[in-house]
XYZ file of N, CA and C in Angstrom:
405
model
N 73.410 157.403 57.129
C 74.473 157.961 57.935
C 73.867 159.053 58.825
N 74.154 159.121 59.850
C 73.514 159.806 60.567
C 74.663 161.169 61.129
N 73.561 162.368 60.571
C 74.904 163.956 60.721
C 74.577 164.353 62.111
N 75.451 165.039 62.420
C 74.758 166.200 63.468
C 75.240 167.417 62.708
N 75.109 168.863 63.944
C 75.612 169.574 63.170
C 76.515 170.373 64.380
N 77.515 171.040 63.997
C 78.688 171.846 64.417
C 78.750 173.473 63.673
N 78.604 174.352 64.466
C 78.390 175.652 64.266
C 77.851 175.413 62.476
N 77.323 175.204 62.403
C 76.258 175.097 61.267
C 76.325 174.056 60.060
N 77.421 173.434 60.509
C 77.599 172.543 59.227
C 77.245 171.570 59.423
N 76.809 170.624 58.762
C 76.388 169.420 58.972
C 77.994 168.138 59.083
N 77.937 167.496 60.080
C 79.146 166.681 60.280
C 78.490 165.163 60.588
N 79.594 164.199 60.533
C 79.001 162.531 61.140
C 79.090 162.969 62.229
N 78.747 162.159 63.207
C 79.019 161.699 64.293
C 80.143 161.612 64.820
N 80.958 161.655 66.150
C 82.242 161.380 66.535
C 82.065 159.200 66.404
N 81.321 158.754 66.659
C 80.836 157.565 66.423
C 81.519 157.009 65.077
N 80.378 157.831 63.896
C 80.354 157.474 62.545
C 81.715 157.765 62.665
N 82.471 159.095 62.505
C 83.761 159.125 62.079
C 85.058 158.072 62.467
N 84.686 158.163 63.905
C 85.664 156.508 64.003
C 85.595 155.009 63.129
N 84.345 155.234 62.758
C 84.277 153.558 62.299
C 84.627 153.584 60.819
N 84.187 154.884 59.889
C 85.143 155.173 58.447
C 86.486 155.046 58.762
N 87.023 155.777 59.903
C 88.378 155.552 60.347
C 89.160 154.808 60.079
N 88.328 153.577 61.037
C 88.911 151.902 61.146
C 88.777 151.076 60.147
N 87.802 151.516 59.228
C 87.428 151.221 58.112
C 88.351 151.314 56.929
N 88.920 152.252 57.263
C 90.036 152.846 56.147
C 91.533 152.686 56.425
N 91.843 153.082 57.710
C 93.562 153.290 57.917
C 93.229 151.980 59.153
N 94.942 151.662 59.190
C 95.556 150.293 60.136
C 95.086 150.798 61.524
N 94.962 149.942 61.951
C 94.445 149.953 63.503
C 95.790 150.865 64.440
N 96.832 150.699 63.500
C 98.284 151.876 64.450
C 97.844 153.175 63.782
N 96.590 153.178 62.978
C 96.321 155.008 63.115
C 95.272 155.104 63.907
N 94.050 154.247 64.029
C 93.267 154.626 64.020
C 93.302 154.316 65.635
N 94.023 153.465 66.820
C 93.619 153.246 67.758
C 94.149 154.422 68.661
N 94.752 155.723 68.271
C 94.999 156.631 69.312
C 93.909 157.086 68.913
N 92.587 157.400 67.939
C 91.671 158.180 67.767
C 90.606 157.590 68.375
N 90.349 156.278 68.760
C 89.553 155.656 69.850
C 89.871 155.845 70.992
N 91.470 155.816 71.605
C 91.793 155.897 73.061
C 91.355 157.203 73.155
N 91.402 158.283 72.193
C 91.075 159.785 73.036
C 90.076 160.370 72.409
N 88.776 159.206 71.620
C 87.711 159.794 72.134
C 86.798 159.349 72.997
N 87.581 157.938 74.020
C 87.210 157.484 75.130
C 87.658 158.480 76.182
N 89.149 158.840 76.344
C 89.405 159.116 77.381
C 88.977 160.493 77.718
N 88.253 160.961 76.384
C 88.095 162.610 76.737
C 86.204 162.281 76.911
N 85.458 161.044 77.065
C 84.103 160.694 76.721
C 83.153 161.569 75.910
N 84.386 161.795 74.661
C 83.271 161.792 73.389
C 82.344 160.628 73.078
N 82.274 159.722 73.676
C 81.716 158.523 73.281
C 82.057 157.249 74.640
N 81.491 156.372 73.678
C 81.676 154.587 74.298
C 81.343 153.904 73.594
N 82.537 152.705 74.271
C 82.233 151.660 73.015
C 80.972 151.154 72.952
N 79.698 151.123 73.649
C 78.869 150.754 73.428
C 78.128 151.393 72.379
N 78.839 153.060 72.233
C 77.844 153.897 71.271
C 78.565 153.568 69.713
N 79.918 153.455 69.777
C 80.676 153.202 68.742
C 79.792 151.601 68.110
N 79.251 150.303 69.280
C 78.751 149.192 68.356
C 77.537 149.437 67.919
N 76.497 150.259 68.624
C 75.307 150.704 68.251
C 75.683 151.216 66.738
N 76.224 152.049 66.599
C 76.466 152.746 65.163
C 76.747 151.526 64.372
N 77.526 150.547 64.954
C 77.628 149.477 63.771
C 77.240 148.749 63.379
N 76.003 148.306 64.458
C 74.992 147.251 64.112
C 73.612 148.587 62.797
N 74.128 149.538 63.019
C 73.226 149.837 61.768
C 73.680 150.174 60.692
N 75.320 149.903 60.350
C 75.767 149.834 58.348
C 75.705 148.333 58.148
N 75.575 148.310 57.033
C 75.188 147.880 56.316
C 76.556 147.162 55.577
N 77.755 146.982 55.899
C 79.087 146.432 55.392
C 79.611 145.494 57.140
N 80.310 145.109 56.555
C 81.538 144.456 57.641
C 82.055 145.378 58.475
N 81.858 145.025 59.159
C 82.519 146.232 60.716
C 83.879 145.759 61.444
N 84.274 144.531 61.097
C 85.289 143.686 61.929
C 86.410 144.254 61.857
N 86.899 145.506 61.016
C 87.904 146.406 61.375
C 87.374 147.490 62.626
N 86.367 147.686 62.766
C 86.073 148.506 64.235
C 86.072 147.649 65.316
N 85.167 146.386 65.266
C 85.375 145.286 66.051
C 86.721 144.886 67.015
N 87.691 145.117 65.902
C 89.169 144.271 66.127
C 89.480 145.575 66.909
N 89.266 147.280 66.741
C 89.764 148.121 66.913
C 89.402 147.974 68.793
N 87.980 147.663 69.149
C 87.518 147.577 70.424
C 87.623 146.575 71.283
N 88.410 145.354 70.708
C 88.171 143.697 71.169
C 89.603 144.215 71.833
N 89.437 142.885 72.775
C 90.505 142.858 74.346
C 90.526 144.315 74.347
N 89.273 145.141 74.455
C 89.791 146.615 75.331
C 91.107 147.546 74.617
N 91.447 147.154 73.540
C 92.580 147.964 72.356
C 92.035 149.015 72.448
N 90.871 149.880 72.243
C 90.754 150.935 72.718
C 90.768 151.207 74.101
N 91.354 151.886 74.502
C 91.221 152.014 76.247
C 91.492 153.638 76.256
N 90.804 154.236 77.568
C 90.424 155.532 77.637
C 91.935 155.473 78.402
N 92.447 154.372 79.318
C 93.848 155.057 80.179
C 95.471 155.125 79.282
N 95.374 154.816 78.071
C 96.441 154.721 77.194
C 96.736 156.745 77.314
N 98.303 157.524 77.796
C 98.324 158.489 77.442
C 99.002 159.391 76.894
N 99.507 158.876 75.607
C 100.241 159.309 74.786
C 100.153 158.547 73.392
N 100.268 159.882 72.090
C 100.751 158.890 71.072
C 101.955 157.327 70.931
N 102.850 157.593 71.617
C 103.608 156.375 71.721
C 102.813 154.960 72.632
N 102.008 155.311 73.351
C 101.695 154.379 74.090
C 100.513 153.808 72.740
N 99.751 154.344 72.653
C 98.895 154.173 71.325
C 99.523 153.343 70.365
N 100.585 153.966 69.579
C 101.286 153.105 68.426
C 102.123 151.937 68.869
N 102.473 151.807 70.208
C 103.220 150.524 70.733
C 102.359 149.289 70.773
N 100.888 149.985 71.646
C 100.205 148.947 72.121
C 99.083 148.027 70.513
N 99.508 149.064 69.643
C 98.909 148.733 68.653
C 99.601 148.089 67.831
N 101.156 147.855 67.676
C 102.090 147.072 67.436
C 101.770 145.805 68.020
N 101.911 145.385 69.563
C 101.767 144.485 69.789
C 100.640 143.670 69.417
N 99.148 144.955 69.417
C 97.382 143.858 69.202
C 97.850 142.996 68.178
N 98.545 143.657 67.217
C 98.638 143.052 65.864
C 99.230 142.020 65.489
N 100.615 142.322 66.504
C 102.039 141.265 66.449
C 100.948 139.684 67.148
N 99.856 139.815 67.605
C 99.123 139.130 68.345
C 99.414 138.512 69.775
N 100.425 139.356 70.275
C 100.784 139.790 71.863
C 99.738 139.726 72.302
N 99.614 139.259 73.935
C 98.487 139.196 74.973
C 98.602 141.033 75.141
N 97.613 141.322 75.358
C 97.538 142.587 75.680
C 97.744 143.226 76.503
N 98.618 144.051 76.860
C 98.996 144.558 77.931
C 98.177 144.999 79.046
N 98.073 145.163 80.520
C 97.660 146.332 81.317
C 98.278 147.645 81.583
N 96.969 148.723 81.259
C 97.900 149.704 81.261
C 97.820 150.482 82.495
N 98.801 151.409 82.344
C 98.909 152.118 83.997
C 98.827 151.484 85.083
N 99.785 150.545 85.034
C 99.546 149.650 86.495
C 100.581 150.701 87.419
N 100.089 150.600 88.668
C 100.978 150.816 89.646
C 101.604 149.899 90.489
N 103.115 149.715 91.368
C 103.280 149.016 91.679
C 103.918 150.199 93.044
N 103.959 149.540 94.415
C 104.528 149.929 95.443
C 105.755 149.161 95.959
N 107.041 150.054 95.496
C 108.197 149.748 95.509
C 108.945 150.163 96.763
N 109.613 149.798 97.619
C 109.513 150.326 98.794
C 109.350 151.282 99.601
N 108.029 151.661 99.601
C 107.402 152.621 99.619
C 106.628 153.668 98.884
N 107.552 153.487 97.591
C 107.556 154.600 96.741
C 106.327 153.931 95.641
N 105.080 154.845 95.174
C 104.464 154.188 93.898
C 105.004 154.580 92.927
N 105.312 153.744 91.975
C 105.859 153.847 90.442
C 104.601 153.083 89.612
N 104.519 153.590 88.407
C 103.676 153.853 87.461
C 103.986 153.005 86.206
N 104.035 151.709 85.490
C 104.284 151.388 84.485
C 103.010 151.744 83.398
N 103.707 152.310 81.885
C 102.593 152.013 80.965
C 102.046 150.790 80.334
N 102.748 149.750 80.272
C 102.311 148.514 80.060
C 102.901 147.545 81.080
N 102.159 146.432 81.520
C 102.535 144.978 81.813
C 101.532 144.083 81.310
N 102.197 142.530 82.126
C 101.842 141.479 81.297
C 101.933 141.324 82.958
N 100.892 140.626 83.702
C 101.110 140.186 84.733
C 100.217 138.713 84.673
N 101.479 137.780 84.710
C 101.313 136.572 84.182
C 102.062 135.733 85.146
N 102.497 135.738 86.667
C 102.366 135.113 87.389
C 102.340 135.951 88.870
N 101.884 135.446 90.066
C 102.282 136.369 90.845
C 103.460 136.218 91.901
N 104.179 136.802 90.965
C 105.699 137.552 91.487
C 105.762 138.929 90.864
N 106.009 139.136 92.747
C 106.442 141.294 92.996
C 107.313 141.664 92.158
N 107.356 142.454 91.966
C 107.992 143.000 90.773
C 109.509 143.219 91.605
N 110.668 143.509 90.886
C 111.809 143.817 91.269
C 112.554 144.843 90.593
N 113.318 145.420 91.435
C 114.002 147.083 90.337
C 115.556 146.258 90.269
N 115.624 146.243 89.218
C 117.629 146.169 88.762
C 118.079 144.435 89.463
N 117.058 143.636 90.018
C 117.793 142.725 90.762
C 116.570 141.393 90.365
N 117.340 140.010 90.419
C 116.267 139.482 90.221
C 115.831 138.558 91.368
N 115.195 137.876 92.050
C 114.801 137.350 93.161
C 114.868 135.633 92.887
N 114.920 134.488 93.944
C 114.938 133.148 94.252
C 116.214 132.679 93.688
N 117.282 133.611 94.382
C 118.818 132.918 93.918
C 118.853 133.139 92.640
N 118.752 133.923 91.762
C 118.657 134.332 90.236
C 119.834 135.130 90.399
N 120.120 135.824 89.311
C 121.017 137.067 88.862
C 120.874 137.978 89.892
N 122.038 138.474 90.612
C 121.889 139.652 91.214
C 121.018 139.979 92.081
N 120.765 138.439 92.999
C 119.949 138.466 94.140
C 121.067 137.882 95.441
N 120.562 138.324 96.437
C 121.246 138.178 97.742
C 121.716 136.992 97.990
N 120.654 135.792 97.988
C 120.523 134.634 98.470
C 121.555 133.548 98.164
């Protein structure tokens, strides 16, 4: 295990400590502690797999924690964290996060989508002779 040290004590790694993490508690605890020690770049996932290609056990709970991008540095809030970690699990396609969209004129900000065909988005109305369209 590899320490460093912090005003004199000897500590793991921000690395090591994530992967006991994932190791231990459900991916809805442990994936806000990956999104923000990406988004603050205590780390990367590249440094988080380095650490794992050298224990010596099964890693596929850190694995699962970093696969389709579940950790992501733009997730920004605990709720966005425990939602999006609801869905990895529920085995939902994974969301994009912080998309912006330009609404007439105006940019608005979603925390998740699924953009799965391309059709513009619409506020309160739905478009091609649907519900509560003009046509």
């Amino acid at each position: 295990m590899i320490l460093c040290t912090k005003s004199g004590i000897a500590v793991t790694t921000i690395e090591r400590t994530l992967i006991d993490c994932a190791l231990t508690y459900s991916l809805q605890d442990v994936l806000p502690m990956f999104d923000s020690a990406l988004r603050l770049e205590l780390t990367t996932k590249d440094a988080i797999l380095q650490e794992c290609d050298s224990l010596r056990r099964d890693a596929g709970r850190v694995l699962r924690a970093l696969h389709y991008d579940s950790a992501d540095a733009r997730s920004e809030n605990g709720g966005e964290f425990e939602c999006r970690a609801v869905i990895i699990e529920a085995g939902f396609m994974v969301p994009e996060l912080q998309v912006e969209f330009n609404i007439d004129g105006r940019i608005k900000r979603v925390d998740f989508v699924h953009q799965m065909a391309p059709v513009p988005p619409t506020c309160g109305r739905h478009t091609a002779g649907g519900v509560g369209s003009e046509a």
